[in-house]
Tab-separated table of C-alpha atoms in Angstrom:
chain	number	residue	atom	x	y	z
G	1	MET	CA	231.558	17.315	85.101
G	2	SER	CA	233.927	16.131	87.726
G	3	ASP	CA	234.415	12.693	86.128
G	4	GLY	CA	235.233	14.280	83.305
G	5	THR	CA	232.470	12.753	81.872
G	6	PRO	CA	230.692	16.106	79.013
G	7	GLU	CA	228.296	18.234	79.535
G	8	GLY	CA	224.746	17.310	78.505
G	9	ASP	CA	221.770	20.232	77.812
G	10	ARG	CA	220.845	22.479	80.643
G	11	ALA	CA	218.418	24.709	82.303
G	12	ALA	CA	219.428	28.759	81.251
G	13	ALA	CA	217.720	31.787	82.363
G	14	THR	CA	215.180	32.780	80.515
G	15	THR	CA	212.630	36.370	80.264
G	16	ILE	CA	209.773	35.777	77.696
G	17	ALA	CA	208.461	39.894	77.132
G	18	GLY	CA	205.835	38.750	74.858
G	19	GLU	CA	204.059	36.062	73.347
G	20	THR	CA	201.058	36.169	70.536
G	21	VAL	CA	199.379	33.623	68.602
G	22	LEU	CA	199.892	34.116	64.834
G	23	HIS	CA	197.847	30.837	63.903
G	24	GLU	CA	195.835	28.391	65.428
G	25	GLY	CA	194.687	25.446	63.190
G	26	TYR	CA	196.032	22.174	63.181
G	27	ARG	CA	199.370	23.470	64.869
G	28	THR	CA	199.695	26.841	66.757
G	29	LEU	CA	202.160	28.776	66.167
G	30	THR	CA	203.382	31.781	68.575
G	31	ARG	CA	205.346	34.712	67.986
G	32	TYR	CA	207.718	34.829	70.992
G	33	ARG	CA	209.942	38.247	72.498
G	34	ASN	CA	212.620	36.753	74.589
G	35	SER	CA	215.905	37.319	76.414
G	36	HIS	CA	218.124	34.867	77.706
G	37	ALA	CA	221.443	33.934	79.674
G	38	GLU	CA	224.900	33.574	78.467
G	39	PRO	CA	227.003	29.999	79.359
G	40	ASP	CA	229.629	32.891	80.114
G	41	GLY	CA	226.390	34.598	82.434
G	42	SER	CA	226.100	37.939	80.675
G	43	GLN	CA	222.265	38.058	79.384
G	44	SER	CA	221.879	38.069	75.030
G	45	GLU	CA	219.881	41.131	73.115
G	46	GLU	CA	215.914	40.313	73.359
G	47	GLU	CA	215.317	38.050	70.080
G	48	THR	CA	211.830	37.479	68.275
G	49	ARG	CA	211.779	34.275	67.300
G	50	ASP	CA	208.477	32.063	65.480
G	51	LEU	CA	207.599	28.355	67.408
G	52	LEU	CA	205.303	25.979	66.039
G	53	MET	CA	203.407	25.257	69.350
G	54	ALA	CA	203.184	20.757	68.660
G	55	GLY	CA	204.185	19.276	72.193
G	56	ARG	CA	204.799	15.245	72.630
G	57	VAL	CA	204.496	13.002	70.891
G	58	VAL	CA	205.455	9.071	70.041
G	59	GLY	CA	207.691	7.240	68.133
G	60	VAL	CA	207.158	2.942	68.425
G	61	ILE	CA	210.387	0.603	66.451
G	62	ALA	CA	208.140	-2.241	66.974
G	63	HIS	CA	210.033	-5.541	66.171
G	64	ASP	CA	208.641	-9.221	65.725
G	65	PRO	CA	212.233	-10.663	67.736
G	66	ALA	CA	210.796	-14.615	66.593
G	67	ALA	CA	211.440	-13.976	63.217
G	68	ASP	CA	214.140	-10.405	63.565
G	69	LYS	CA	211.285	-7.899	62.042
G	70	LEU	CA	211.045	-4.410	61.813
G	71	VAL	CA	207.630	-3.202	61.301
G	72	LEU	CA	207.408	-0.020	59.422
G	73	ILE	CA	204.324	1.939	57.999
G	74	ARG	CA	204.223	3.833	54.938
G	75	GLN	CA	202.185	7.035	54.643
G	76	TYR	CA	201.778	9.917	52.160
G	77	ARG	CA	203.819	13.264	53.756
G	78	LEU	CA	202.513	16.857	51.808
G	79	ALA	CA	205.702	18.521	52.770
G	80	ALA	CA	208.396	15.531	51.762
G	81	HIS	CA	206.435	15.644	48.392
G	82	LEU	CA	206.991	19.586	48.016
G	83	ALA	CA	211.301	19.507	49.937
G	84	THR	CA	212.164	16.217	47.706
G	85	ARG	CA	208.987	14.807	44.917
G	86	LYS	CA	208.434	11.754	46.902
G	87	GLY	CA	205.579	11.936	49.721
G	88	ASP	CA	205.115	8.609	50.182
G	89	LEU	CA	207.279	8.150	52.743
G	90	VAL	CA	208.692	5.051	55.035
G	91	GLU	CA	208.432	5.307	58.664
G	92	LEU	CA	208.299	4.611	61.994
G	93	VAL	CA	205.515	4.364	63.694
G	94	ALA	CA	204.367	7.913	65.634
G	95	GLY	CA	201.994	10.250	66.445
G	96	GLY	CA	200.815	12.577	69.557
G	97	VAL	CA	200.341	12.392	72.900
G	98	GLU	CA	197.030	12.853	73.529
G	99	GLU	CA	195.524	14.995	76.133
G	100	GLY	CA	194.478	12.866	79.264
G	101	GLU	CA	197.502	9.691	78.460
G	102	ASP	CA	200.499	8.705	78.672
G	103	ALA	CA	203.105	7.966	76.894
G	104	GLU	CA	203.214	4.480	76.596
G	105	THR	CA	199.501	4.412	76.497
G	106	SER	CA	200.215	6.734	73.382
G	107	VAL	CA	201.931	4.327	71.902
G	108	ARG	CA	199.866	0.833	72.403
G	109	ARG	CA	197.288	3.102	70.481
G	110	GLU	CA	199.549	4.529	67.689
G	111	LEU	CA	200.499	1.234	67.013
G	112	LYS	CA	196.632	-0.198	67.127
G	113	GLU	CA	196.296	2.021	64.775
G	114	GLU	CA	198.891	2.480	62.324
G	115	THR	CA	199.969	-1.130	62.256
G	116	GLY	CA	197.143	-3.793	63.317
G	117	LEU	CA	199.389	-4.769	66.076
G	118	ASP	CA	198.725	-5.501	69.571
G	119	ALA	CA	202.789	-4.618	71.372
G	120	THR	CA	203.728	-7.592	73.837
G	121	ARG	CA	206.076	-5.530	75.790
G	122	ILE	CA	207.633	-2.183	75.712
G	123	VAL	CA	210.960	-0.279	76.808
G	124	HIS	CA	211.176	3.439	76.597
G	125	LEU	CA	214.762	3.994	74.645
G	126	PHE	CA	215.378	7.878	74.077
G	127	ASP	CA	213.687	11.009	74.049
G	128	ALA	CA	214.918	13.866	71.337
G	129	MET	CA	213.774	17.025	69.704
G	130	PRO	CA	213.746	16.525	65.853
G	131	THR	CA	213.801	20.715	65.360
G	132	PRO	CA	213.997	22.775	68.321
G	133	GLY	CA	215.280	25.745	66.433
G	134	ILE	CA	211.420	25.665	65.510
G	135	CYS	CA	209.733	23.673	66.887
G	136	THR	CA	208.717	22.982	70.466
G	137	GLU	CA	208.187	18.996	69.744
G	138	LEU	CA	210.280	16.408	72.009
G	139	ALA	CA	209.666	12.661	70.328
G	140	HIS	CA	210.159	9.794	73.154
G	141	PHE	CA	210.736	7.005	71.124
G	142	TYR	CA	209.908	3.208	72.735
G	143	TYR	CA	210.509	-0.420	71.585
G	144	ALA	CA	207.579	-2.411	71.155
G	145	GLU	CA	207.528	-6.597	70.632
G	146	VAL	CA	205.048	-7.399	68.040
G	147	ASP	CA	203.571	-10.465	66.261
G	148	ALA	CA	204.943	-9.180	62.762
G	149	SER	CA	202.183	-12.250	61.206
G	150	LYS	CA	199.575	-10.258	62.158
G	151	LEU	CA	200.307	-7.371	59.425
G	152	PRO	CA	196.814	-6.075	58.291
G	153	ASP	CA	197.733	-4.894	54.398
G	154	ARG	CA	195.992	-1.397	55.427
G	155	ALA	CA	195.528	0.534	58.335
G	156	GLY	CA	195.062	3.776	59.970
G	157	GLU	CA	192.664	6.118	62.069
G	158	ASP	CA	190.098	6.773	59.872
G	159	GLU	CA	189.717	6.922	55.986
G	160	HIS	CA	191.125	9.970	55.774
G	161	GLU	CA	194.472	8.423	57.420
G	162	ALA	CA	195.846	5.564	55.336
G	163	THR	CA	199.047	3.839	56.687
G	164	PHE	CA	200.207	0.228	54.496
G	165	PRO	CA	202.326	-1.278	57.040
G	166	PHE	CA	204.701	-3.641	56.266
G	167	ALA	CA	207.969	-5.962	58.010
G	168	LEU	CA	211.041	-5.889	57.103
G	169	PRO	CA	214.470	-8.074	57.981
G	170	THR	CA	216.348	-6.378	60.246
G	171	ASP	CA	219.112	-5.556	58.411
G	172	GLU	CA	217.343	-4.895	55.135
G	173	ALA	CA	215.886	-2.257	57.178
G	174	ILE	CA	218.677	-0.869	57.898
G	175	ALA	CA	220.550	-1.089	54.838
G	176	LEU	CA	217.203	0.953	53.506
G	177	ILE	CA	218.465	3.474	55.585
G	178	ASP	CA	222.350	3.212	54.931
G	179	SER	CA	221.405	3.586	51.152
G	180	GLY	CA	219.940	7.424	51.121
G	181	ALA	CA	216.970	5.970	50.161
G	182	CYS	CA	214.009	7.386	53.028
G	183	VAL	CA	214.387	11.074	54.412
G	184	ASN	CA	211.464	10.629	57.519
G	185	GLY	CA	213.684	11.583	60.574
G	186	PHE	CA	212.166	9.728	62.947
G	187	LEU	CA	212.832	6.328	61.004
G	188	MET	CA	216.355	7.501	60.643
G	189	LEU	CA	216.077	8.197	64.820
G	190	GLY	CA	214.941	4.905	65.354
G	191	LEU	CA	216.919	2.646	63.243
G	192	HIS	CA	220.427	4.427	63.572
G	193	TRP	CA	219.506	2.915	67.067
G	194	PHE	CA	218.364	0.149	66.875
G	195	ALA	CA	221.199	-0.943	64.312
G	196	ARG	CA	223.926	-0.235	66.789
G	197	HIS	CA	221.940	-1.778	70.263
G	198	HIS	CA	219.541	-4.303	68.510
G	199	ARG	CA	217.542	-6.636	70.420
G	200	PRO	CA	217.497	-4.212	73.910
G	201	ASN	CA	218.713	-6.246	77.321
G	202	THR	CA	215.626	-4.640	79.273
G	203	THR	CA	213.284	-5.083	81.233
G	204	GLY	CA	209.656	-3.333	79.427
G	205	ARG	CA	205.887	-4.131	80.161
């Protein structure tokens, strides 16, 4: 760019030659045949990619500013068990943006479902695609101000999705990810952002 700032993501002309649904379940798996324009103006060879169609989700950095504590949850994840043999993960509040919802509505709903808490203030922080090589998931990260003293011992949307919320002093939560004790990507993205910025000097609703 003219001011010397590095250019970020940009559009790339893409031709979709074929699209086939391979599986429909908890998520849809779709096979694409496509080609695209390269940065030098040439056209790529046609490639085949199988993508998990995940859509939009939210990640919530829930913070109690009076106590300077972060609210996290524990939740079982089969994929983590298979990969690391540690399926009981420490996570941020997170979940999908449902049809007809905006992201802020999803933040409030997921926060209530997974921690039992209501947000007194919400601020949009940043967006991220955790795995763009294989998945269409686009995550919207938010700061939510909460009162951690009202945490229940157990939460969750229903008996099939139990979450166990807890609060940690901010420094202890940051130390937890710095130690390598947790592998959840949303947790690491969110808390690394929070470690850099801490109490965001922004206004929210």
